[in-house]
mmCIF file of C-alpha atoms in Angstrom:
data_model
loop_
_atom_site.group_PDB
_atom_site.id
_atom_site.type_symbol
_atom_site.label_atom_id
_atom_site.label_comp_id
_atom_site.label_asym_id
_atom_site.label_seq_id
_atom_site.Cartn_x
_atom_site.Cartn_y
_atom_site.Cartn_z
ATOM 1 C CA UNK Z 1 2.196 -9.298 2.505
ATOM 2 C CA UNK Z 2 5.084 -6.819 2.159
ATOM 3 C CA UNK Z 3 6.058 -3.240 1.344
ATOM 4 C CA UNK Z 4 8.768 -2.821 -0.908
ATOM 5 C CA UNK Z 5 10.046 0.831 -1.509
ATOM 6 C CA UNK Z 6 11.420 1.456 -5.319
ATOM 7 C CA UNK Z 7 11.777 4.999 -4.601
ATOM 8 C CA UNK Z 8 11.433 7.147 -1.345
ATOM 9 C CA UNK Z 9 12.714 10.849 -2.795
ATOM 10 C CA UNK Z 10 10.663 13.608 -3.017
ATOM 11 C CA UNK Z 11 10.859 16.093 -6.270
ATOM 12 C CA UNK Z 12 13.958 14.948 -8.041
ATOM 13 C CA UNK Z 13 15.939 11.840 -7.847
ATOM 14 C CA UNK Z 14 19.067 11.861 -5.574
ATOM 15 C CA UNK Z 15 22.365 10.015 -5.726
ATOM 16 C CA UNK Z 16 20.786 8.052 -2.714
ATOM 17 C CA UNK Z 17 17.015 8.271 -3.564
ATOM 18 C CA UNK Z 18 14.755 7.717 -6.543
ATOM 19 C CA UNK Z 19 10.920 8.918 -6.712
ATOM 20 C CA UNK Z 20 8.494 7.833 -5.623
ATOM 21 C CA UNK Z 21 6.988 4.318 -6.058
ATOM 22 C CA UNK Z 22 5.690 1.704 -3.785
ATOM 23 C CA UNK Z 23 4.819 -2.298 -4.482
ATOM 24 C CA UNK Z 24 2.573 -3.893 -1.944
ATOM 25 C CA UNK Z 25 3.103 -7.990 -2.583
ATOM 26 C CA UNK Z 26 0.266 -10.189 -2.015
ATOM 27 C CA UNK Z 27 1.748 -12.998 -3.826
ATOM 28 C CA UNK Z 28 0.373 -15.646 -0.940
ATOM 29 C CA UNK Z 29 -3.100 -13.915 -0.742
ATOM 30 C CA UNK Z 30 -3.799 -12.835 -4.944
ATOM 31 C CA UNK Z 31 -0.634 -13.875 -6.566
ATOM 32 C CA UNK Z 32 -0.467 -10.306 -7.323
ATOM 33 C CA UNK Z 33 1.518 -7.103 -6.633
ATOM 34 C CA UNK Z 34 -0.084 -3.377 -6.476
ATOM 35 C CA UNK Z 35 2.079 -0.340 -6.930
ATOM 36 C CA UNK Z 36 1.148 2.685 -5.000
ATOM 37 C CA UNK Z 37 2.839 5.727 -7.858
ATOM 38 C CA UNK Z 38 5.246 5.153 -10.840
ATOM 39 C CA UNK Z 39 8.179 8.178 -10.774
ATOM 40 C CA UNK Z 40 10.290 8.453 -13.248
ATOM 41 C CA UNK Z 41 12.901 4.808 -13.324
ATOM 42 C CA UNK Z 42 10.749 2.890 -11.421
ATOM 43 C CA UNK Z 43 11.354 0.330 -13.970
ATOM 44 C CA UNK Z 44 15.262 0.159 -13.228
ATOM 45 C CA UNK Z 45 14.405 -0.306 -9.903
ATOM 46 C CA UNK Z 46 12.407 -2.872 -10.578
ATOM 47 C CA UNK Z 47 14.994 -4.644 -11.832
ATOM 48 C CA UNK Z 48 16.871 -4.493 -8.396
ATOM 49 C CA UNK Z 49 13.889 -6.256 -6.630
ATOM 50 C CA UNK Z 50 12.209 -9.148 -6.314
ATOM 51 C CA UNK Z 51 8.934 -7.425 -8.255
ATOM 52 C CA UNK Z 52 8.238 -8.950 -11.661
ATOM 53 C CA UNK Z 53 6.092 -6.516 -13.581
ATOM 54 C CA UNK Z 54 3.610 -9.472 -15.021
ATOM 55 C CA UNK Z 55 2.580 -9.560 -11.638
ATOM 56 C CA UNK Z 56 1.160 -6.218 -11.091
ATOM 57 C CA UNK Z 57 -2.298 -5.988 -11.042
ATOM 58 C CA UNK Z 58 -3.286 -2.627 -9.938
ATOM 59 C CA UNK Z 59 -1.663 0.989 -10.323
ATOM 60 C CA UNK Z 60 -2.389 3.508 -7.648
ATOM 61 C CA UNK Z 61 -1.143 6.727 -8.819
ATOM 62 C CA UNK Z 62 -2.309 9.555 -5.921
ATOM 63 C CA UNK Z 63 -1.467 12.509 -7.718
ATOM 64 C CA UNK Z 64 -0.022 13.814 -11.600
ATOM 65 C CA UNK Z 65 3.016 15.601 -10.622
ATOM 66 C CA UNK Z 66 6.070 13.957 -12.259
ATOM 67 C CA UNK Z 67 7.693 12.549 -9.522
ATOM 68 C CA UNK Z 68 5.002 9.961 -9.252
ATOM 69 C CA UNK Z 69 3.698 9.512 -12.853
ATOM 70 C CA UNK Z 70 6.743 9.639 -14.882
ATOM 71 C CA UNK Z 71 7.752 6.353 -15.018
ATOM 72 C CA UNK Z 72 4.250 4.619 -16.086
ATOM 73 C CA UNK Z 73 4.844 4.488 -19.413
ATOM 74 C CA UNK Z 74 7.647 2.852 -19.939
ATOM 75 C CA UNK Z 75 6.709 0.335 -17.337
ATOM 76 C CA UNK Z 76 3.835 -0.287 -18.907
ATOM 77 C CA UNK Z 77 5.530 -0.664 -22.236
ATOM 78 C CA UNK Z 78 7.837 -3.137 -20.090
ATOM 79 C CA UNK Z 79 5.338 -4.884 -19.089
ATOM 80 C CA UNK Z 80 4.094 -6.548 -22.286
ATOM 81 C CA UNK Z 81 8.032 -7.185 -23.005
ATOM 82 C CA UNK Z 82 8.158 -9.180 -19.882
ATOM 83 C CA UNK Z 83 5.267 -11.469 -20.422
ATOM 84 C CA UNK Z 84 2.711 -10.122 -19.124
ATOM 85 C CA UNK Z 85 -0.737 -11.037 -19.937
ATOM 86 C CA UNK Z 86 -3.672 -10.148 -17.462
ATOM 87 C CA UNK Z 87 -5.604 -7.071 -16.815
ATOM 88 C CA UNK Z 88 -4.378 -4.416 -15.176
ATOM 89 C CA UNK Z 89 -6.050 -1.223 -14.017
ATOM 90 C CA UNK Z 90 -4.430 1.895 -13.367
ATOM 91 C CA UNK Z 91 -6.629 4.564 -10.918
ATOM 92 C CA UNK Z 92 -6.079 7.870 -10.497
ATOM 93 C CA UNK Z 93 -7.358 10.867 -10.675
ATOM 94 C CA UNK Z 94 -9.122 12.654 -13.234
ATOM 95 C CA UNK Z 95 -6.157 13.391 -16.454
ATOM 96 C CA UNK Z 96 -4.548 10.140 -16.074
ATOM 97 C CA UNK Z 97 -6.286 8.851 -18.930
ATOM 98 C CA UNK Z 98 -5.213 11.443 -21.519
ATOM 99 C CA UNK Z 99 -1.467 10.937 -19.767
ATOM 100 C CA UNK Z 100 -1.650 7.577 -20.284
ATOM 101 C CA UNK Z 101 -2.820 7.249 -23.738
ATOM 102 C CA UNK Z 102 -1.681 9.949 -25.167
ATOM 103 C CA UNK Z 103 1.897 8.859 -24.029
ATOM 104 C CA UNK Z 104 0.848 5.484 -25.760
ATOM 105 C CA UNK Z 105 -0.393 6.580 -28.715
ATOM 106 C CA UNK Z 106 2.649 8.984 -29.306
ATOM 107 C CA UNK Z 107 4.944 6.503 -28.500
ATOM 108 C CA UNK Z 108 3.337 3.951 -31.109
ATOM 109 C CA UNK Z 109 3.070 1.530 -28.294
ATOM 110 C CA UNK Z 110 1.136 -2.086 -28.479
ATOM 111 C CA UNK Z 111 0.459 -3.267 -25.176
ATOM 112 C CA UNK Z 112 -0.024 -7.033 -24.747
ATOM 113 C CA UNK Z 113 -2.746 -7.390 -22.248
ATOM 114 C CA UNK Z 114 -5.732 -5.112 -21.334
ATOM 115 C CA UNK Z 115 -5.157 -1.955 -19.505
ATOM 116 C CA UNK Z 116 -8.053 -0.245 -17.614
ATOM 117 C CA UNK Z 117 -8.047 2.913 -16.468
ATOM 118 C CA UNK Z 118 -10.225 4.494 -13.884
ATOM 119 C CA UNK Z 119 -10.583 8.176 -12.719
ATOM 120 C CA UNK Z 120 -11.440 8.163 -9.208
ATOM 121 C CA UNK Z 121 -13.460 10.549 -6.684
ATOM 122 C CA UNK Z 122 -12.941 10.236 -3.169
ATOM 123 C CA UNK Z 123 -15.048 6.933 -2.536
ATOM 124 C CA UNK Z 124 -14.814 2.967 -2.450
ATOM 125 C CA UNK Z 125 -13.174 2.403 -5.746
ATOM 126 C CA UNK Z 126 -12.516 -1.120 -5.218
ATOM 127 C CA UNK Z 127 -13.822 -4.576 -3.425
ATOM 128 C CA UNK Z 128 -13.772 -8.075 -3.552
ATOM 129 C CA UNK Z 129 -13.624 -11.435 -1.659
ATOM 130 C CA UNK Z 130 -9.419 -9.920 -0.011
ATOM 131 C CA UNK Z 131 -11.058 -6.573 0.563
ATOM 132 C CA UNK Z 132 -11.125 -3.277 -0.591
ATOM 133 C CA UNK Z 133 -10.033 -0.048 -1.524
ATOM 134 C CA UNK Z 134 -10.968 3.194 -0.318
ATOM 135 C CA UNK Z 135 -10.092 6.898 -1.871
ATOM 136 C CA UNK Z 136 -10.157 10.187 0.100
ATOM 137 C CA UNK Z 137 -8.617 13.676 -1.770
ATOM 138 C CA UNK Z 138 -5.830 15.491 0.400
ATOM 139 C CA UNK Z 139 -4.513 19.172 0.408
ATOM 140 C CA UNK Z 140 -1.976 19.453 -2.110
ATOM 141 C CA UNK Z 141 -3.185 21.956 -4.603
ATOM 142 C CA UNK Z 142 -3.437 19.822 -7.489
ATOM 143 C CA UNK Z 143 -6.214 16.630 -6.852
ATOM 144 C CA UNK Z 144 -4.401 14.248 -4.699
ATOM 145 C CA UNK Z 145 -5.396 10.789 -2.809
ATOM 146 C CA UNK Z 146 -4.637 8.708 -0.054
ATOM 147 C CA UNK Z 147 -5.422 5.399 -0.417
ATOM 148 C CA UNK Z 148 -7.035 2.981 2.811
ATOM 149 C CA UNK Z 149 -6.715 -0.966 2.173
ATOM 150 C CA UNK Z 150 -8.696 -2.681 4.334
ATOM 151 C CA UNK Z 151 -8.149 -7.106 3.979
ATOM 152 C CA UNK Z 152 -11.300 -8.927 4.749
ATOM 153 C CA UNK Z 153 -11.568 -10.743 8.201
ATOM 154 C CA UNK Z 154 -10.440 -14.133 8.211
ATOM 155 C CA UNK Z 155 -11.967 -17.353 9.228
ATOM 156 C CA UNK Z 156 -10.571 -18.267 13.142
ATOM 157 C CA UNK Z 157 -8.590 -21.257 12.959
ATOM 158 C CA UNK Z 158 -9.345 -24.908 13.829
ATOM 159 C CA UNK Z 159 -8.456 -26.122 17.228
ATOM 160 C CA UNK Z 160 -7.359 -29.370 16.017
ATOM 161 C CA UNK Z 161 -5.692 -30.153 19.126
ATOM 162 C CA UNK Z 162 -8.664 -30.251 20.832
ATOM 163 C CA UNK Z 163 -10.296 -32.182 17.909
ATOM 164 C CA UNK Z 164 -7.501 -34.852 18.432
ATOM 165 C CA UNK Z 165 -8.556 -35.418 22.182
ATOM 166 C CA UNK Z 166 -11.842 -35.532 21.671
ATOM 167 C CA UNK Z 167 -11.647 -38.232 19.612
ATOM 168 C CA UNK Z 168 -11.511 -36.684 16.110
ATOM 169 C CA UNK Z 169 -9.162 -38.041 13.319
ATOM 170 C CA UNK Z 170 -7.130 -35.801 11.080
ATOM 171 C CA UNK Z 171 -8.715 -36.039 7.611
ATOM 172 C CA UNK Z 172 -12.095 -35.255 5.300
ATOM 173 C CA UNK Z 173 -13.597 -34.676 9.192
ATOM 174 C CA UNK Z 174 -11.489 -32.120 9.552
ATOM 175 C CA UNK Z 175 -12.992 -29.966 6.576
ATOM 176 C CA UNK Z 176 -16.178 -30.517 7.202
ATOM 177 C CA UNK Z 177 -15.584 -28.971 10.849
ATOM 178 C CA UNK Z 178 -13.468 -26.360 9.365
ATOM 179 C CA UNK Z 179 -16.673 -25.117 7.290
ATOM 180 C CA UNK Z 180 -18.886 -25.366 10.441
ATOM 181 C CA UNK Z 181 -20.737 -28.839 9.666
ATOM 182 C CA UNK Z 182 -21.653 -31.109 12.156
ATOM 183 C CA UNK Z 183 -20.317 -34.882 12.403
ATOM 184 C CA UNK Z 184 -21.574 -37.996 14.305
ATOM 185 C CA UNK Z 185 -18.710 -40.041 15.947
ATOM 186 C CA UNK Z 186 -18.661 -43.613 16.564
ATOM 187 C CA UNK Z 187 -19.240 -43.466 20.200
ATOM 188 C CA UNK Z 188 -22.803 -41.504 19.024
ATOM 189 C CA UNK Z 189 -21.965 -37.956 19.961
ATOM 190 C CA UNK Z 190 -22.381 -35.173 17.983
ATOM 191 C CA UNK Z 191 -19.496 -32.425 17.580
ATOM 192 C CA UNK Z 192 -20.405 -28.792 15.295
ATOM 193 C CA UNK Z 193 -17.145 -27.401 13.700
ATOM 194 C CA UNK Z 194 -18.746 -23.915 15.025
ATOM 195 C CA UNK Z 195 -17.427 -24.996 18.855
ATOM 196 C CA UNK Z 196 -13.692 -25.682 17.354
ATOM 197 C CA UNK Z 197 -12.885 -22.760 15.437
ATOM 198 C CA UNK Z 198 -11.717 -19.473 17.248
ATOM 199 C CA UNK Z 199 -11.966 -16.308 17.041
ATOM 200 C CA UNK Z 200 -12.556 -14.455 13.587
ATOM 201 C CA UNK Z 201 -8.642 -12.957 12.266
ATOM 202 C CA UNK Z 202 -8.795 -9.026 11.679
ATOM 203 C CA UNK Z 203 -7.794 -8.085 8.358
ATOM 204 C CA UNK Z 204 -4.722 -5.682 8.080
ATOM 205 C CA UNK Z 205 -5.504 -2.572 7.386
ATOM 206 C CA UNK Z 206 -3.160 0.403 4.999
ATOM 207 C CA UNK Z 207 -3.428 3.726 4.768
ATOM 208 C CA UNK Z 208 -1.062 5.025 1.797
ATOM 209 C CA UNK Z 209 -0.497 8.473 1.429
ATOM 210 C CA UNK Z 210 0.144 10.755 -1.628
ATOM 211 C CA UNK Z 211 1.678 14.558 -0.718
ATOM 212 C CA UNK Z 212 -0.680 16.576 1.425
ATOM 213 C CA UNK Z 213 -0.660 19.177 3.910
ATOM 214 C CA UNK Z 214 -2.827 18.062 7.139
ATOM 215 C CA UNK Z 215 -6.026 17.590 6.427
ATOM 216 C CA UNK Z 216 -8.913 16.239 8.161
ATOM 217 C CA UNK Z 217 -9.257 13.060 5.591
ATOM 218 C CA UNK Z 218 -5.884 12.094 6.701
ATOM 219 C CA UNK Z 219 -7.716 10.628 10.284
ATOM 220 C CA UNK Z 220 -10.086 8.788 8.160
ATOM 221 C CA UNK Z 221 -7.944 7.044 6.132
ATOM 222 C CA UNK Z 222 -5.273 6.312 8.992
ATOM 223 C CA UNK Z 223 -7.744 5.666 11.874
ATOM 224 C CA UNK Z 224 -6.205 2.227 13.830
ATOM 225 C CA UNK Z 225 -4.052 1.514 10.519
ATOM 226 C CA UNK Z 226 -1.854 -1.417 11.213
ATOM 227 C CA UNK Z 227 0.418 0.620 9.367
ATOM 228 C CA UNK Z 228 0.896 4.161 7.841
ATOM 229 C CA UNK Z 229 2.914 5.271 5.101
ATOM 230 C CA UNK Z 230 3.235 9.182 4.613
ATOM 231 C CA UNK Z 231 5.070 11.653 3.450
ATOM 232 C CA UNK Z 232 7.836 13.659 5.439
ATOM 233 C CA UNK Z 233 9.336 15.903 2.697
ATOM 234 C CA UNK Z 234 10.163 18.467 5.576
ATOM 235 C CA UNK Z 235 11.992 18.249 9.448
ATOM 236 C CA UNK Z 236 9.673 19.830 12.229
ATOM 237 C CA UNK Z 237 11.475 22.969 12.195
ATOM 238 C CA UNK Z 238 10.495 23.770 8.283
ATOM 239 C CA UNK Z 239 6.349 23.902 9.186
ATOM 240 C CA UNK Z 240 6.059 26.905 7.325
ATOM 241 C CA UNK Z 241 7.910 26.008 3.892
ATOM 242 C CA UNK Z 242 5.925 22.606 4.477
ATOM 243 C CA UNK Z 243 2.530 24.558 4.490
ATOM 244 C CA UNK Z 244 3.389 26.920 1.350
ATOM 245 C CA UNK Z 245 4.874 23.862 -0.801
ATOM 246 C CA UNK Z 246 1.583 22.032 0.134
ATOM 247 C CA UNK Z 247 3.769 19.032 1.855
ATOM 248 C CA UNK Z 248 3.872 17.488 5.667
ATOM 249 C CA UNK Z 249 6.859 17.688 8.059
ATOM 250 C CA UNK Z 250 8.385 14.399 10.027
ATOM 251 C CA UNK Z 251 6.141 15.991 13.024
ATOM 252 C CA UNK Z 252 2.861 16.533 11.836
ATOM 253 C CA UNK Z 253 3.268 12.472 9.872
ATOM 254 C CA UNK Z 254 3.896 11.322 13.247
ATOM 255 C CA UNK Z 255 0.862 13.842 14.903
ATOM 256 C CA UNK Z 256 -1.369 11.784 12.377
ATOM 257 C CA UNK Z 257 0.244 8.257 13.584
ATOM 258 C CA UNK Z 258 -0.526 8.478 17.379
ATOM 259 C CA UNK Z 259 -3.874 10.414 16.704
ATOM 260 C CA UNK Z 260 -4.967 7.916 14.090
ATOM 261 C CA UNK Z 261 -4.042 5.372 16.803
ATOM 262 C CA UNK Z 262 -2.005 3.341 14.237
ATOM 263 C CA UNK Z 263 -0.039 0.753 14.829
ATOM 264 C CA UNK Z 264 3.162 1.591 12.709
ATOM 265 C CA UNK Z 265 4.282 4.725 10.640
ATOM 266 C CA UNK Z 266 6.919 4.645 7.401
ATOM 267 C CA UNK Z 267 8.106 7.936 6.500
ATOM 268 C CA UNK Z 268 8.821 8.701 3.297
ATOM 269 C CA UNK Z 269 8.957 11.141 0.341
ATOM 270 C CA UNK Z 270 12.529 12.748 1.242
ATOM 271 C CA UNK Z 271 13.727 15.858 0.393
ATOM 272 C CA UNK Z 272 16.970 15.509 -1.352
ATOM 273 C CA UNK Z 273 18.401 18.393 1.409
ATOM 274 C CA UNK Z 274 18.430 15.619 3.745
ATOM 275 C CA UNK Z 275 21.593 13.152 3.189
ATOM 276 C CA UNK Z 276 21.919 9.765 5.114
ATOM 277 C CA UNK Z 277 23.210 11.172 8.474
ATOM 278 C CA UNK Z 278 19.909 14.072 8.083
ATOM 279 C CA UNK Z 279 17.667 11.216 7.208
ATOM 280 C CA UNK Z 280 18.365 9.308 10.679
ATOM 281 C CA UNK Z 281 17.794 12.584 12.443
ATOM 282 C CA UNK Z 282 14.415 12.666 10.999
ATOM 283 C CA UNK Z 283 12.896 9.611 12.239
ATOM 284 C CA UNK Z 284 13.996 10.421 15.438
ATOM 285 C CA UNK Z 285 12.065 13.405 15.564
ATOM 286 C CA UNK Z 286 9.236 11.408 14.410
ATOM 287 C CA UNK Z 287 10.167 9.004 17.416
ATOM 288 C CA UNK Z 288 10.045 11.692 19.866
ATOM 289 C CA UNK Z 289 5.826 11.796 18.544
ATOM 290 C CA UNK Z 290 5.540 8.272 17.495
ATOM 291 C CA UNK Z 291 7.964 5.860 18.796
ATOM 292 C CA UNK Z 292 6.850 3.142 16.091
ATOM 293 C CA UNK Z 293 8.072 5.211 13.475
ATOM 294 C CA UNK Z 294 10.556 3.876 10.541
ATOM 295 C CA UNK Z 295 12.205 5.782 7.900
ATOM 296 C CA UNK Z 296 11.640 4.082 3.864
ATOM 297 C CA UNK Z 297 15.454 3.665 1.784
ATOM 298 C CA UNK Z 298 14.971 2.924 -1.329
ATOM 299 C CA UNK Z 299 14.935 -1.535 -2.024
ATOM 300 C CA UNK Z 300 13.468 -1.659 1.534
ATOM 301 C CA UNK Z 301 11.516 -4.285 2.560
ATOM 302 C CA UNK Z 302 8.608 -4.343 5.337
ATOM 303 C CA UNK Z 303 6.390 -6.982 6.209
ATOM 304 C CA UNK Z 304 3.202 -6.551 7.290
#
């Protein structure tokens, strides 16, 4: 599972920085990629990564300003160009509907595959057998969501070592343990899988921001996150242009972090005042909060 960042500016694209758009790739655990936002060129970006747009399942889009819907047309058009075939489902909040089809529609567009489109309220908006998805609206003036991804607990694994010295032969055996069956060996004893698999794996959890000011939801989302991404449109110093433009400084995304008790924090969303050199100076104030702190360039990559 990885994080790859198509665009990390805030507003308007920058020499250095495009909008914003994130892909999460779960090609070992779905075969599938979910983008998190869709500015303007994410498609050209696209093209600079390893993300193939038949494999994107699911949209997030957190809010309707342009920097993070921009782009969804034409990737969607681009989508049916490139093969693709399966559902996908776009969620956001209420309006993205009439953006999305009426951009369609205008447009004369003919998409190849089904395209479902859900208008969310702060609430589980999504769950299966990997996990789920969880909504909550943020302070941005217009309706704007974080998102929480929480992967289902895993099976412990099989102490097959232990298997092998007790007498137990690699093989069909081996499943049926795995599964928590019993088996009768040839010297009569009976062995249950149940005493040869360890403890259950946590799933990883994300919390995904879209722009906000603080806001108590923020805790809720983040709360022991393996790993945060938020917006830092702003340095510490600039609280009070941060709290009238309805955004978060490099401070109070690194406040949430350690509060939260998260594991890891990606900033993101940066201001186009802020060149390269300005950009390293802002995830060290992070650092000074939140010493697991990393700042998102566009085409980076982070596992998780």
């Amino acid at each position: 599972m990885e994080l790859i960042f198509l665009g990390t500016g805030a507003g308007v694209p920058s020499k250095g920085r495009n909008v914003t758009s994130i892909a999460l790739t779960m090609l070992n655990e779905r075969n599938a990629i979910w983008l998190f936002d869709c500015g303007e060129a994410t498609q050209h970006q696209v093209l600079h990564s390893q993300v193939k747009l038949s494999k994107i399942e699911k949209i997030f889009i957190t809010h309707l300003h342009g920097d993070h819907i921009f782009g969804l047309p034409g990737l969607l058009s681009s989508r049916s160009f490139q093969g693709g075939e399966s559902t996908l489902t776009v969620y956001g909040p209420k309006g993205i509907q009439n953006f999305i089809e009426t951009s369609l529609k205008l447009s004369g567009t003919h998409l190849t595959y089904e395209l479902k489109i859900e208008e969310i309220e702060s609430e589980l908006i999504f769950e299966d057998s990997f996990g789920k998805v969880t909504a909550m609206e943020l302070d941005h003036g217009v309706q704007s969501f974080g998102y929480r991804i929480e992967e289902a607990d895993k099976p412990g694994a099989l102490d097959a070592e232990r298997l092998i010295r007790d007498g137990v032969s690699p093989g069909p055996s081996f499943k049926i343990l795995k599964e928590g069956g019993s088996l009768l060996l040839p010297d009569g004893r009976t062995i249950n899988g149940n005493d040869y698999i360890g403890e259950p794996q946590k799933g990883r959890v994300l919390a995904i921001f879209g722009d906000t000011r603080s806001c108590k939801n923020e805790n809720k989302l983040a709360y022991q996150a393996d790993l945060i991404v938020h917006e830092a449109t702003f340095e510490a110093e600039k609280g009070e242009m941060a709290a009238e433009y309805m955004h978060s400084t490099t401070a109070e995304a690194a406040e949430l972090a350690r509060d939260a008790e998260a594991k890891r924090l990606i900033i993101t969303h940066i201001s186009s005042r802020y060149d390269k050199e300005a950009s390293l100076r802002l995830v060290e104030e992070a650092r000074e909060i939140f010493q697991a702190t990393d700042i998102a360039n566009d085409f980076d990559v982070f596992e998780i």
